[in-house]
Amino acid sequence: MSINRFTLKLISPAFIAGSDKNFPEMRASSVRGQLRYWLRAILGTQNPSLKYVWDEEEKIFGSTNMGSAVAVRVYGDNSKTEKVAMLPHRDKGNQSFQPALHPDKTPKYELELVTRPGAKIPPKALGALYVWSLLGGLGRRSRRMFGGIDLIPVDNIPVWWNIPQNGDDLANTIKTILELLQSDSYQYKSNEIPPFPTLHSQHSWVLVGKIPQGDKIPYDNYDDAIKDLFKKLLRIDEFRDNPVFGWAKSNSRRASPLIAQLRRIKNNYYPVLTAIRSHPSDTIKWDVMSAFMNKAKDVFGGEFVWGGW
């Protein structure tokens, strides 16, 4: 048996729960779902075949036909929660307050990746974990800077695992790991869009924000960063209600291809925006997402570290 242990901390409120949405809890199944998503995004940089992606995912996280090679375990206190505004850009009279795990009340969790006796942790599982720790989050609204995480290895630290020390280091770390994962990858044709989300450099875009527009220092709290995301970007006339950012209609639903998250380094908060282009609809105008990312670069004082279109 091989066990890799990590300390998991929240850096922004997480709307995460089981069947009862009124009782937030950190759940291993939620972490596992994130690892599956980012593993598929990584595999898509190497081979565009859905069969290849499914086969490789099955080897690591199992399926209805095969048991998982890796178990995910999470330990911690879920008893301290707080109601948090899900739409922080709105005034209190037009707000939705929902119970959440709060970073000030839940200091840390323990996360473990565990294999069967005699088996080592698959490198691709650690790669998915690492990319999640750099780009992803947990729970509802985790694509809008909620559920931000800080993940620190406790032991058996992979040699390529780096803990960034500042904004520039964070940008370089993300660029380096994505270049490593995509080495010798498949090249798409100029008009070919993947059928599923992938971190391939032709169809994804990563921006690291460093100094907010008009400021001289990074954000010192998550709330201001989230409000800027909405008030200065998502809710301005140019982008308001555009279907490129996802939709939830009565007869269909599509998750946003924009994953806006935060990373905390020494009490400073850095926006990390990942846009992933895939092919769910011919009506999506990806030039709008391109305009959004360029606008976000100005708002967050950012640097593009990966991809673009």
PDB file of C-alpha atoms in Angstrom:
ATOM      1  CA  MET A   1       0.000   0.000   0.000  1.00  0.00           C
ATOM      2  CA  SER A   2       1.192   3.485  -0.857  1.00  0.00           C
ATOM      3  CA  ILE A   3      -0.174   6.585   0.872  1.00  0.00           C
ATOM      4  CA  ASN A   4       0.455  10.167  -0.192  1.00  0.00           C
ATOM      5  CA  ARG A   5      -0.726  12.692   2.390  1.00  0.00           C
ATOM      6  CA  PHE A   6      -1.565  16.362   1.882  1.00  0.00           C
ATOM      7  CA  THR A   7      -2.830  19.223   3.982  1.00  0.00           C
ATOM      8  CA  LEU A   8      -5.896  20.771   2.331  1.00  0.00           C
ATOM      9  CA  LYS A   9      -6.972  24.289   3.305  1.00  0.00           C
ATOM     10  CA  LEU A  10      -9.818  26.396   1.979  1.00  0.00           C
ATOM     11  CA  ILE A  11      -8.941  29.929   0.940  1.00  0.00           C
ATOM     12  CA  SER A  12     -12.474  31.024  -0.031  1.00  0.00           C
ATOM     13  CA  PRO A  13     -15.906  29.746   1.115  1.00  0.00           C
ATOM     14  CA  ALA A  14     -16.949  26.384  -0.324  1.00  0.00           C
ATOM     15  CA  PHE A  15     -20.569  25.547  -1.106  1.00  0.00           C
ATOM     16  CA  ILE A  16     -20.051  21.813  -0.872  1.00  0.00           C
ATOM     17  CA  ALA A  17     -22.430  19.229   0.599  1.00  0.00           C
ATOM     18  CA  GLY A  18     -24.005  15.826   0.156  1.00  0.00           C
ATOM     19  CA  SER A  19     -27.692  15.116  -0.367  1.00  0.00           C
ATOM     20  CA  ASP A  20     -28.680  17.752   2.197  1.00  0.00           C
ATOM     21  CA  LYS A  21     -27.511  21.144   0.909  1.00  0.00           C
ATOM     22  CA  ASN A  22     -28.057  22.686   4.357  1.00  0.00           C
ATOM     23  CA  PHE A  23     -25.153  20.749   5.881  1.00  0.00           C
ATOM     24  CA  PRO A  24     -21.853  21.580   4.158  1.00  0.00           C
ATOM     25  CA  GLU A  25     -19.121  18.968   4.349  1.00  0.00           C
ATOM     26  CA  MET A  26     -15.764  18.298   2.772  1.00  0.00           C
ATOM     27  CA  ARG A  27     -16.340  15.107   0.796  1.00  0.00           C
ATOM     28  CA  ALA A  28     -13.853  12.660  -0.678  1.00  0.00           C
ATOM     29  CA  SER A  29     -16.230  12.070  -3.600  1.00  0.00           C
ATOM     30  CA  SER A  30     -16.073  15.764  -4.493  1.00  0.00           C
ATOM     31  CA  VAL A  31     -12.271  15.706  -4.519  1.00  0.00           C
ATOM     32  CA  ARG A  32     -12.353  12.534  -6.573  1.00  0.00           C
ATOM     33  CA  GLY A  33     -14.655  14.186  -9.106  1.00  0.00           C
ATOM     34  CA  GLN A  34     -12.213  17.058  -9.486  1.00  0.00           C
ATOM     35  CA  LEU A  35      -9.300  14.667 -10.007  1.00  0.00           C
ATOM     36  CA  ARG A  36     -11.237  12.860 -12.735  1.00  0.00           C
ATOM     37  CA  TYR A  37     -12.011  16.158 -14.490  1.00  0.00           C
ATOM     38  CA  TRP A  38      -8.416  17.401 -14.476  1.00  0.00           C
ATOM     39  CA  LEU A  39      -7.054  13.983 -15.445  1.00  0.00           C
ATOM     40  CA  ARG A  40      -9.294  14.011 -18.539  1.00  0.00           C
ATOM     41  CA  ALA A  41      -8.177  17.562 -19.317  1.00  0.00           C
ATOM     42  CA  ILE A  42      -4.544  16.441 -19.131  1.00  0.00           C
ATOM     43  CA  LEU A  43      -5.085  13.265 -21.171  1.00  0.00           C
ATOM     44  CA  GLY A  44      -6.761  15.331 -23.880  1.00  0.00           C
ATOM     45  CA  THR A  45      -3.485  17.168 -24.469  1.00  0.00           C
ATOM     46  CA  GLN A  46      -1.826  13.884 -25.379  1.00  0.00           C
ATOM     47  CA  ASN A  47      -4.494  12.093 -27.427  1.00  0.00           C
ATOM     48  CA  PRO A  48      -7.870  13.365 -28.741  1.00  0.00           C
ATOM     49  CA  SER A  49      -9.510   9.937 -28.691  1.00  0.00           C
ATOM     50  CA  LEU A  50     -12.349   9.601 -26.176  1.00  0.00           C
ATOM     51  CA  LYS A  51     -11.600   5.885 -25.923  1.00  0.00           C
ATOM     52  CA  TYR A  52      -8.012   6.646 -24.940  1.00  0.00           C
ATOM     53  CA  VAL A  53      -9.182   9.082 -22.275  1.00  0.00           C
ATOM     54  CA  TRP A  54     -11.789   6.679 -20.881  1.00  0.00           C
ATOM     55  CA  ASP A  55      -9.337   3.754 -20.825  1.00  0.00           C
ATOM     56  CA  GLU A  56      -6.646   5.735 -19.013  1.00  0.00           C
ATOM     57  CA  GLU A  57      -9.133   7.196 -16.532  1.00  0.00           C
ATOM     58  CA  GLU A  58     -10.518   3.714 -15.830  1.00  0.00           C
ATOM     59  CA  LYS A  59      -7.029   2.391 -15.019  1.00  0.00           C
ATOM     60  CA  ILE A  60      -6.611   5.019 -12.293  1.00  0.00           C
ATOM     61  CA  PHE A  61     -10.049   5.868 -10.913  1.00  0.00           C
ATOM     62  CA  GLY A  62     -12.014   2.821 -12.028  1.00  0.00           C
ATOM     63  CA  SER A  63     -15.423   2.419 -13.640  1.00  0.00           C
ATOM     64  CA  THR A  64     -18.494   0.199 -13.389  1.00  0.00           C
ATOM     65  CA  ASN A  65     -16.307  -2.537 -14.921  1.00  0.00           C
ATOM     66  CA  MET A  66     -13.110  -2.023 -12.926  1.00  0.00           C
ATOM     67  CA  GLY A  67     -12.214  -1.090  -9.361  1.00  0.00           C
ATOM     68  CA  SER A  68     -10.227   2.071  -8.686  1.00  0.00           C
ATOM     69  CA  ALA A  69      -6.452   1.864  -8.342  1.00  0.00           C
ATOM     70  CA  VAL A  70      -6.525   4.946  -6.100  1.00  0.00           C
ATOM     71  CA  ALA A  71      -8.713   5.641  -3.084  1.00  0.00           C
ATOM     72  CA  VAL A  72      -9.317   9.236  -1.981  1.00  0.00           C
ATOM     73  CA  ARG A  73      -9.752   9.937   1.743  1.00  0.00           C
ATOM     74  CA  VAL A  74     -10.513  13.227   3.474  1.00  0.00           C
ATOM     75  CA  TYR A  75     -10.457  13.873   7.233  1.00  0.00           C
ATOM     76  CA  GLY A  76     -11.448  17.038   9.086  1.00  0.00           C
ATOM     77  CA  ASP A  77     -14.057  18.973  11.034  1.00  0.00           C
ATOM     78  CA  ASN A  78     -17.200  19.901   9.087  1.00  0.00           C
ATOM     79  CA  SER A  79     -19.145  21.234  12.072  1.00  0.00           C
ATOM     80  CA  LYS A  80     -18.298  24.938  11.713  1.00  0.00           C
ATOM     81  CA  THR A  81     -20.169  26.556   8.871  1.00  0.00           C
ATOM     82  CA  GLU A  82     -21.452  29.991   7.950  1.00  0.00           C
ATOM     83  CA  LYS A  83     -24.009  31.445   5.557  1.00  0.00           C
ATOM     84  CA  VAL A  84     -22.231  33.217   2.713  1.00  0.00           C
ATOM     85  CA  ALA A  85     -23.454  35.420  -0.137  1.00  0.00           C
ATOM     86  CA  MET A  86     -23.296  33.437  -3.370  1.00  0.00           C
ATOM     87  CA  LEU A  87     -23.588  36.616  -5.460  1.00  0.00           C
ATOM     88  CA  PRO A  88     -21.241  39.061  -3.720  1.00  0.00           C
ATOM     89  CA  HIS A  89     -21.614  41.712  -6.424  1.00  0.00           C
ATOM     90  CA  ARG A  90     -25.272  42.244  -5.470  1.00  0.00           C
ATOM     91  CA  ASP A  91     -26.622  44.288  -2.546  1.00  0.00           C
ATOM     92  CA  LYS A  92     -27.962  42.475   0.530  1.00  0.00           C
ATOM     93  CA  GLY A  93     -31.577  42.972  -0.481  1.00  0.00           C
ATOM     94  CA  ASN A  94     -31.070  41.034  -3.704  1.00  0.00           C
ATOM     95  CA  GLN A  95     -28.831  38.323  -2.375  1.00  0.00           C
ATOM     96  CA  SER A  96     -28.770  34.569  -1.833  1.00  0.00           C
ATOM     97  CA  PHE A  97     -27.093  33.432   1.383  1.00  0.00           C
ATOM     98  CA  GLN A  98     -26.220  29.733   1.525  1.00  0.00           C
ATOM     99  CA  PRO A  99     -24.412  27.593   4.139  1.00  0.00           C
ATOM    100  CA  ALA A 100     -20.761  27.039   3.310  1.00  0.00           C
ATOM    101  CA  LEU A 101     -17.519  25.785   4.748  1.00  0.00           C
ATOM    102  CA  HIS A 102     -15.665  28.968   5.630  1.00  0.00           C
ATOM    103  CA  PRO A 103     -11.856  29.329   5.491  1.00  0.00           C
ATOM    104  CA  ASP A 104     -11.827  31.222   8.817  1.00  0.00           C
ATOM    105  CA  LYS A 105     -13.691  28.423  10.585  1.00  0.00           C
ATOM    106  CA  THR A 106     -12.204  25.293   8.978  1.00  0.00           C
ATOM    107  CA  PRO A 107      -8.423  25.638   9.363  1.00  0.00           C
ATOM    108  CA  LYS A 108      -7.416  22.485   7.501  1.00  0.00           C
ATOM    109  CA  TYR A 109      -8.268  18.994   6.290  1.00  0.00           C
ATOM    110  CA  GLU A 110      -6.147  15.919   5.671  1.00  0.00           C
ATOM    111  CA  LEU A 111      -6.251  14.475   2.163  1.00  0.00           C
ATOM    112  CA  GLU A 112      -4.858  11.048   1.314  1.00  0.00           C
ATOM    113  CA  LEU A 113      -4.369   9.183  -1.952  1.00  0.00           C
ATOM    114  CA  VAL A 114      -4.123   5.466  -1.175  1.00  0.00           C
ATOM    115  CA  THR A 115      -3.377   2.444  -3.386  1.00  0.00           C
ATOM    116  CA  ARG A 116      -3.813  -1.279  -2.944  1.00  0.00           C
ATOM    117  CA  PRO A 117      -1.043  -3.218  -1.144  1.00  0.00           C
ATOM    118  CA  GLY A 118       2.097  -3.393  -3.250  1.00  0.00           C
ATOM    119  CA  ALA A 119       1.001  -0.706  -5.715  1.00  0.00           C
ATOM    120  CA  LYS A 120       2.489   2.757  -6.137  1.00  0.00           C
ATOM    121  CA  ILE A 121       0.528   5.950  -6.723  1.00  0.00           C
ATOM    122  CA  PRO A 122       0.125   6.331 -10.518  1.00  0.00           C
ATOM    123  CA  PRO A 123       2.060   9.415 -11.691  1.00  0.00           C
ATOM    124  CA  LYS A 124      -0.977  10.555 -13.690  1.00  0.00           C
ATOM    125  CA  ALA A 125      -3.062  10.634 -10.493  1.00  0.00           C
ATOM    126  CA  LEU A 126      -0.485  12.902  -8.877  1.00  0.00           C
ATOM    127  CA  GLY A 127      -0.392  15.015 -12.032  1.00  0.00           C
ATOM    128  CA  ALA A 128      -4.174  15.498 -11.873  1.00  0.00           C
ATOM    129  CA  LEU A 129      -3.916  16.389  -8.182  1.00  0.00           C
ATOM    130  CA  TYR A 130      -1.181  18.924  -8.860  1.00  0.00           C
ATOM    131  CA  VAL A 131      -3.036  20.601 -11.731  1.00  0.00           C
ATOM    132  CA  TRP A 132      -6.199  20.751  -9.596  1.00  0.00           C
ATOM    133  CA  SER A 133      -4.187  22.425  -6.829  1.00  0.00           C
ATOM    134  CA  LEU A 134      -3.012  25.080  -9.319  1.00  0.00           C
ATOM    135  CA  LEU A 135      -6.169  25.713 -11.351  1.00  0.00           C
ATOM    136  CA  GLY A 136      -9.239  24.222  -9.665  1.00  0.00           C
ATOM    137  CA  GLY A 137     -11.537  24.425  -6.672  1.00  0.00           C
ATOM    138  CA  LEU A 138     -14.381  22.621  -4.882  1.00  0.00           C
ATOM    139  CA  GLY A 139     -18.161  22.825  -4.749  1.00  0.00           C
ATOM    140  CA  ARG A 140     -20.808  25.005  -6.337  1.00  0.00           C
ATOM    141  CA  ARG A 141     -19.532  28.306  -7.699  1.00  0.00           C
ATOM    142  CA  SER A 142     -16.003  26.897  -7.775  1.00  0.00           C
ATOM    143  CA  ARG A 143     -15.699  28.336 -11.304  1.00  0.00           C
ATOM    144  CA  ARG A 144     -16.351  31.769  -9.816  1.00  0.00           C
ATOM    145  CA  MET A 145     -13.559  31.883  -7.187  1.00  0.00           C
ATOM    146  CA  PHE A 146     -15.447  30.071  -4.429  1.00  0.00           C
ATOM    147  CA  GLY A 147     -14.038  26.843  -2.998  1.00  0.00           C
ATOM    148  CA  GLY A 148     -10.428  27.917  -3.565  1.00  0.00           C
ATOM    149  CA  ILE A 149      -7.870  25.500  -2.141  1.00  0.00           C
ATOM    150  CA  ASP A 150      -4.348  25.410  -0.805  1.00  0.00           C
ATOM    151  CA  LEU A 151      -2.759  21.957  -1.065  1.00  0.00           C
ATOM    152  CA  ILE A 152       0.558  21.131   0.598  1.00  0.00           C
ATOM    153  CA  PRO A 153       2.294  17.703   0.488  1.00  0.00           C
ATOM    154  CA  VAL A 154       3.024  16.234   3.919  1.00  0.00           C
ATOM    155  CA  ASP A 155       5.342  13.417   2.870  1.00  0.00           C
ATOM    156  CA  ASN A 156       6.511  11.575  -0.253  1.00  0.00           C
ATOM    157  CA  ILE A 157       6.665  14.923  -2.035  1.00  0.00           C
ATOM    158  CA  PRO A 158       7.062  14.491  -5.824  1.00  0.00           C
ATOM    159  CA  VAL A 159      10.319  16.028  -7.005  1.00  0.00           C
ATOM    160  CA  TRP A 160       8.445  18.256  -9.486  1.00  0.00           C
ATOM    161  CA  TRP A 161       5.975  19.589  -6.900  1.00  0.00           C
ATOM    162  CA  ASN A 162       6.718  23.259  -6.267  1.00  0.00           C
ATOM    163  CA  ILE A 163       5.105  25.524  -3.653  1.00  0.00           C
ATOM    164  CA  PRO A 164       5.075  29.024  -5.212  1.00  0.00           C
ATOM    165  CA  GLN A 165       6.523  31.880  -3.158  1.00  0.00           C
ATOM    166  CA  ASN A 166       5.020  34.849  -5.065  1.00  0.00           C
ATOM    167  CA  GLY A 167       2.926  35.735  -8.098  1.00  0.00           C
ATOM    168  CA  ASP A 168       5.758  35.354 -10.586  1.00  0.00           C
ATOM    169  CA  ASP A 169       6.643  31.971  -9.111  1.00  0.00           C
ATOM    170  CA  LEU A 170       3.005  30.868  -9.373  1.00  0.00           C
ATOM    171  CA  ALA A 171       2.915  31.884 -13.042  1.00  0.00           C
ATOM    172  CA  ASN A 172       6.167  30.051 -13.799  1.00  0.00           C
ATOM    173  CA  THR A 173       5.017  26.947 -11.905  1.00  0.00           C
ATOM    174  CA  ILE A 174       1.767  26.676 -13.874  1.00  0.00           C
ATOM    175  CA  LYS A 175       3.562  27.217 -17.167  1.00  0.00           C
ATOM    176  CA  THR A 176       6.243  24.639 -16.359  1.00  0.00           C
ATOM    177  CA  ILE A 177       3.868  21.871 -15.254  1.00  0.00           C
ATOM    178  CA  LEU A 178       1.528  22.322 -18.242  1.00  0.00           C
ATOM    179  CA  GLU A 179       4.468  22.256 -20.650  1.00  0.00           C
ATOM    180  CA  LEU A 180       5.687  19.062 -18.994  1.00  0.00           C
ATOM    181  CA  LEU A 181       2.286  17.371 -19.208  1.00  0.00           C
ATOM    182  CA  GLN A 182       1.736  18.300 -22.862  1.00  0.00           C
ATOM    183  CA  SER A 183       5.157  17.284 -24.173  1.00  0.00           C
ATOM    184  CA  ASP A 184       4.959  15.412 -27.494  1.00  0.00           C
ATOM    185  CA  SER A 185       1.227  16.028 -27.683  1.00  0.00           C
ATOM    186  CA  TYR A 186      -1.278  15.703 -30.494  1.00  0.00           C
ATOM    187  CA  GLN A 187      -1.671  18.756 -32.733  1.00  0.00           C
ATOM    188  CA  TYR A 188      -5.213  19.717 -33.712  1.00  0.00           C
ATOM    189  CA  LYS A 189      -6.118  21.000 -37.156  1.00  0.00           C
ATOM    190  CA  SER A 190      -6.660  24.763 -37.316  1.00  0.00           C
ATOM    191  CA  ASN A 191     -10.482  24.468 -37.408  1.00  0.00           C
ATOM    192  CA  GLU A 192     -10.785  21.432 -35.121  1.00  0.00           C
ATOM    193  CA  ILE A 193     -12.230  21.967 -31.623  1.00  0.00           C
ATOM    194  CA  PRO A 194     -12.013  19.071 -29.111  1.00  0.00           C
ATOM    195  CA  PRO A 195     -15.248  17.260 -28.199  1.00  0.00           C
ATOM    196  CA  PHE A 196     -14.391  17.501 -24.495  1.00  0.00           C
ATOM    197  CA  PRO A 197     -12.501  19.988 -22.261  1.00  0.00           C
ATOM    198  CA  THR A 198      -8.748  19.662 -22.588  1.00  0.00           C
ATOM    199  CA  LEU A 199      -5.765  21.702 -21.434  1.00  0.00           C
ATOM    200  CA  HIS A 200      -4.184  21.453 -24.881  1.00  0.00           C
ATOM    201  CA  SER A 201      -2.414  24.755 -25.604  1.00  0.00           C
ATOM    202  CA  GLN A 202      -4.415  25.227 -28.813  1.00  0.00           C
ATOM    203  CA  HIS A 203      -7.718  25.121 -26.918  1.00  0.00           C
ATOM    204  CA  SER A 204      -7.084  26.386 -23.405  1.00  0.00           C
ATOM    205  CA  TRP A 205      -5.897  29.635 -21.917  1.00  0.00           C
ATOM    206  CA  VAL A 206      -4.479  30.322 -18.453  1.00  0.00           C
ATOM    207  CA  LEU A 207      -4.106  33.777 -16.936  1.00  0.00           C
ATOM    208  CA  VAL A 208      -2.437  34.547 -13.606  1.00  0.00           C
ATOM    209  CA  GLY A 209      -3.416  37.888 -12.074  1.00  0.00           C
ATOM    210  CA  LYS A 210      -0.776  39.694 -10.043  1.00  0.00           C
ATOM    211  CA  ILE A 211      -1.660  43.340  -9.346  1.00  0.00           C
ATOM    212  CA  PRO A 212      -5.295  44.543  -9.652  1.00  0.00           C
ATOM    213  CA  GLN A 213      -5.909  47.446 -12.008  1.00  0.00           C
ATOM    214  CA  GLY A 214      -5.052  50.759 -10.340  1.00  0.00           C
ATOM    215  CA  ASP A 215      -3.451  49.088  -7.320  1.00  0.00           C
ATOM    216  CA  LYS A 216       0.143  48.524  -6.228  1.00  0.00           C
ATOM    217  CA  ILE A 217      -0.218  45.278  -4.278  1.00  0.00           C
ATOM    218  CA  PRO A 218      -2.042  41.945  -4.814  1.00  0.00           C
ATOM    219  CA  TYR A 219      -5.464  41.335  -3.268  1.00  0.00           C
ATOM    220  CA  ASP A 220      -5.297  40.872   0.499  1.00  0.00           C
ATOM    221  CA  ASN A 221      -8.696  39.115   0.710  1.00  0.00           C
ATOM    222  CA  TYR A 222     -10.811  36.831  -1.461  1.00  0.00           C
ATOM    223  CA  ASP A 223     -13.947  38.988  -1.291  1.00  0.00           C
ATOM    224  CA  ASP A 224     -12.485  41.923  -3.246  1.00  0.00           C
ATOM    225  CA  ALA A 225     -11.173  39.603  -5.942  1.00  0.00           C
ATOM    226  CA  ILE A 226     -14.572  37.917  -6.385  1.00  0.00           C
ATOM    227  CA  LYS A 227     -16.360  41.273  -6.556  1.00  0.00           C
ATOM    228  CA  ASP A 228     -13.941  42.493  -9.235  1.00  0.00           C
ATOM    229  CA  LEU A 229     -14.548  39.308 -11.244  1.00  0.00           C
ATOM    230  CA  PHE A 230     -18.255  40.104 -11.379  1.00  0.00           C
ATOM    231  CA  LYS A 231     -18.444  43.906 -11.322  1.00  0.00           C
ATOM    232  CA  LYS A 232     -15.538  44.612 -13.673  1.00  0.00           C
ATOM    233  CA  LEU A 233     -15.874  41.594 -15.957  1.00  0.00           C
ATOM    234  CA  LEU A 234     -18.798  39.155 -15.945  1.00  0.00           C
ATOM    235  CA  ARG A 235     -21.520  41.751 -15.313  1.00  0.00           C
ATOM    236  CA  ILE A 236     -20.407  44.509 -17.657  1.00  0.00           C
ATOM    237  CA  ASP A 237     -22.492  45.010 -20.815  1.00  0.00           C
ATOM    238  CA  GLU A 238     -19.887  43.409 -23.062  1.00  0.00           C
ATOM    239  CA  PHE A 239     -20.156  40.021 -21.329  1.00  0.00           C
ATOM    240  CA  ARG A 240     -23.393  40.002 -19.319  1.00  0.00           C
ATOM    241  CA  ASP A 241     -25.566  36.896 -19.930  1.00  0.00           C
ATOM    242  CA  ASN A 242     -23.450  35.734 -22.871  1.00  0.00           C
ATOM    243  CA  PRO A 243     -23.931  31.953 -23.393  1.00  0.00           C
ATOM    244  CA  VAL A 244     -20.190  31.463 -23.842  1.00  0.00           C
ATOM    245  CA  PHE A 245     -19.970  31.591 -20.023  1.00  0.00           C
ATOM    246  CA  GLY A 246     -22.383  28.682 -19.595  1.00  0.00           C
ATOM    247  CA  TRP A 247     -26.119  28.466 -19.012  1.00  0.00           C
ATOM    248  CA  ALA A 248     -28.799  26.784 -16.903  1.00  0.00           C
ATOM    249  CA  LYS A 249     -32.025  26.646 -18.888  1.00  0.00           C
ATOM    250  CA  SER A 250     -35.164  24.642 -18.223  1.00  0.00           C
ATOM    251  CA  ASN A 251     -34.302  22.003 -20.822  1.00  0.00           C
ATOM    252  CA  SER A 252     -30.497  22.115 -20.864  1.00  0.00           C
ATOM    253  CA  ARG A 253     -27.472  22.994 -18.808  1.00  0.00           C
ATOM    254  CA  ARG A 254     -23.859  23.693 -19.663  1.00  0.00           C
ATOM    255  CA  ALA A 255     -21.071  24.334 -17.189  1.00  0.00           C
ATOM    256  CA  SER A 256     -19.010  27.439 -17.753  1.00  0.00           C
ATOM    257  CA  PRO A 257     -15.825  26.864 -19.774  1.00  0.00           C
ATOM    258  CA  LEU A 258     -14.288  29.616 -17.634  1.00  0.00           C
ATOM    259  CA  ILE A 259     -12.781  28.376 -14.376  1.00  0.00           C
ATOM    260  CA  ALA A 260     -11.975  31.454 -12.302  1.00  0.00           C
ATOM    261  CA  GLN A 261     -10.096  30.615  -9.117  1.00  0.00           C
ATOM    262  CA  LEU A 262      -7.828  32.097  -6.470  1.00  0.00           C
ATOM    263  CA  ARG A 263      -4.508  31.029  -5.005  1.00  0.00           C
ATOM    264  CA  ARG A 264      -3.154  32.380  -1.745  1.00  0.00           C
ATOM    265  CA  ILE A 265       0.537  33.019  -1.148  1.00  0.00           C
ATOM    266  CA  LYS A 266       1.653  34.658   2.089  1.00  0.00           C
ATOM    267  CA  ASN A 267      -1.782  36.224   2.705  1.00  0.00           C
ATOM    268  CA  ASN A 268      -1.976  37.585  -0.853  1.00  0.00           C
ATOM    269  CA  TYR A 269      -4.642  36.319  -3.262  1.00  0.00           C
ATOM    270  CA  TYR A 270      -3.878  35.782  -6.951  1.00  0.00           C
ATOM    271  CA  PRO A 271      -6.634  35.213  -9.536  1.00  0.00           C
ATOM    272  CA  VAL A 272      -6.038  32.237 -11.824  1.00  0.00           C
ATOM    273  CA  LEU A 273      -8.404  32.115 -14.814  1.00  0.00           C
ATOM    274  CA  THR A 274      -8.561  29.046 -17.043  1.00  0.00           C
ATOM    275  CA  ALA A 275     -10.650  29.108 -20.231  1.00  0.00           C
ATOM    276  CA  ILE A 276     -11.156  25.752 -21.958  1.00  0.00           C
ATOM    277  CA  ARG A 277     -12.615  25.540 -25.451  1.00  0.00           C
ATOM    278  CA  SER A 278     -14.583  22.423 -26.431  1.00  0.00           C
ATOM    279  CA  HIS A 279     -17.339  21.665 -28.928  1.00  0.00           C
ATOM    280  CA  PRO A 280     -20.750  21.352 -27.235  1.00  0.00           C
ATOM    281  CA  SER A 281     -22.443  23.821 -29.566  1.00  0.00           C
ATOM    282  CA  ASP A 282     -21.871  25.510 -32.912  1.00  0.00           C
ATOM    283  CA  THR A 283     -23.405  28.717 -31.563  1.00  0.00           C
ATOM    284  CA  ILE A 284     -20.668  29.430 -29.004  1.00  0.00           C
ATOM    285  CA  LYS A 285     -18.711  32.538 -29.964  1.00  0.00           C
ATOM    286  CA  TRP A 286     -15.227  31.845 -28.701  1.00  0.00           C
ATOM    287  CA  ASP A 287     -14.047  35.294 -29.778  1.00  0.00           C
ATOM    288  CA  VAL A 288     -16.137  36.634 -26.856  1.00  0.00           C
ATOM    289  CA  MET A 289     -14.131  34.476 -24.466  1.00  0.00           C
ATOM    290  CA  SER A 290     -10.963  35.749 -26.120  1.00  0.00           C
ATOM    291  CA  ALA A 291     -12.093  39.336 -25.511  1.00  0.00           C
ATOM    292  CA  PHE A 292     -12.938  38.447 -21.913  1.00  0.00           C
ATOM    293  CA  MET A 293      -9.502  36.991 -21.203  1.00  0.00           C
ATOM    294  CA  ASN A 294      -7.775  40.056 -22.639  1.00  0.00           C
ATOM    295  CA  LYS A 295     -10.002  42.314 -20.540  1.00  0.00           C
ATOM    296  CA  ALA A 296      -9.271  40.176 -17.454  1.00  0.00           C
ATOM    297  CA  LYS A 297      -5.551  40.615 -18.093  1.00  0.00           C
ATOM    298  CA  ASP A 298      -6.016  44.370 -17.652  1.00  0.00           C
ATOM    299  CA  VAL A 299      -8.374  44.129 -14.652  1.00  0.00           C
ATOM    300  CA  PHE A 300      -6.183  41.702 -12.709  1.00  0.00           C
ATOM    301  CA  GLY A 301      -2.798  42.953 -13.888  1.00  0.00           C
ATOM    302  CA  GLY A 302      -2.196  39.505 -15.260  1.00  0.00           C
ATOM    303  CA  GLU A 303       0.150  37.403 -17.331  1.00  0.00           C
ATOM    304  CA  PHE A 304      -0.860  34.777 -19.869  1.00  0.00           C
ATOM    305  CA  VAL A 305       1.112  31.644 -18.997  1.00  0.00           C
ATOM    306  CA  TRP A 306      -0.523  29.112 -21.298  1.00  0.00           C
ATOM    307  CA  GLY A 307      -2.299  28.714 -24.606  1.00  0.00           C
ATOM    308  CA  GLY A 308      -4.734  31.121 -26.207  1.00  0.00           C
ATOM    309  CA  TRP A 309      -6.636  31.364 -29.481  1.00  0.00           C
TER     310      TRP A 309
END
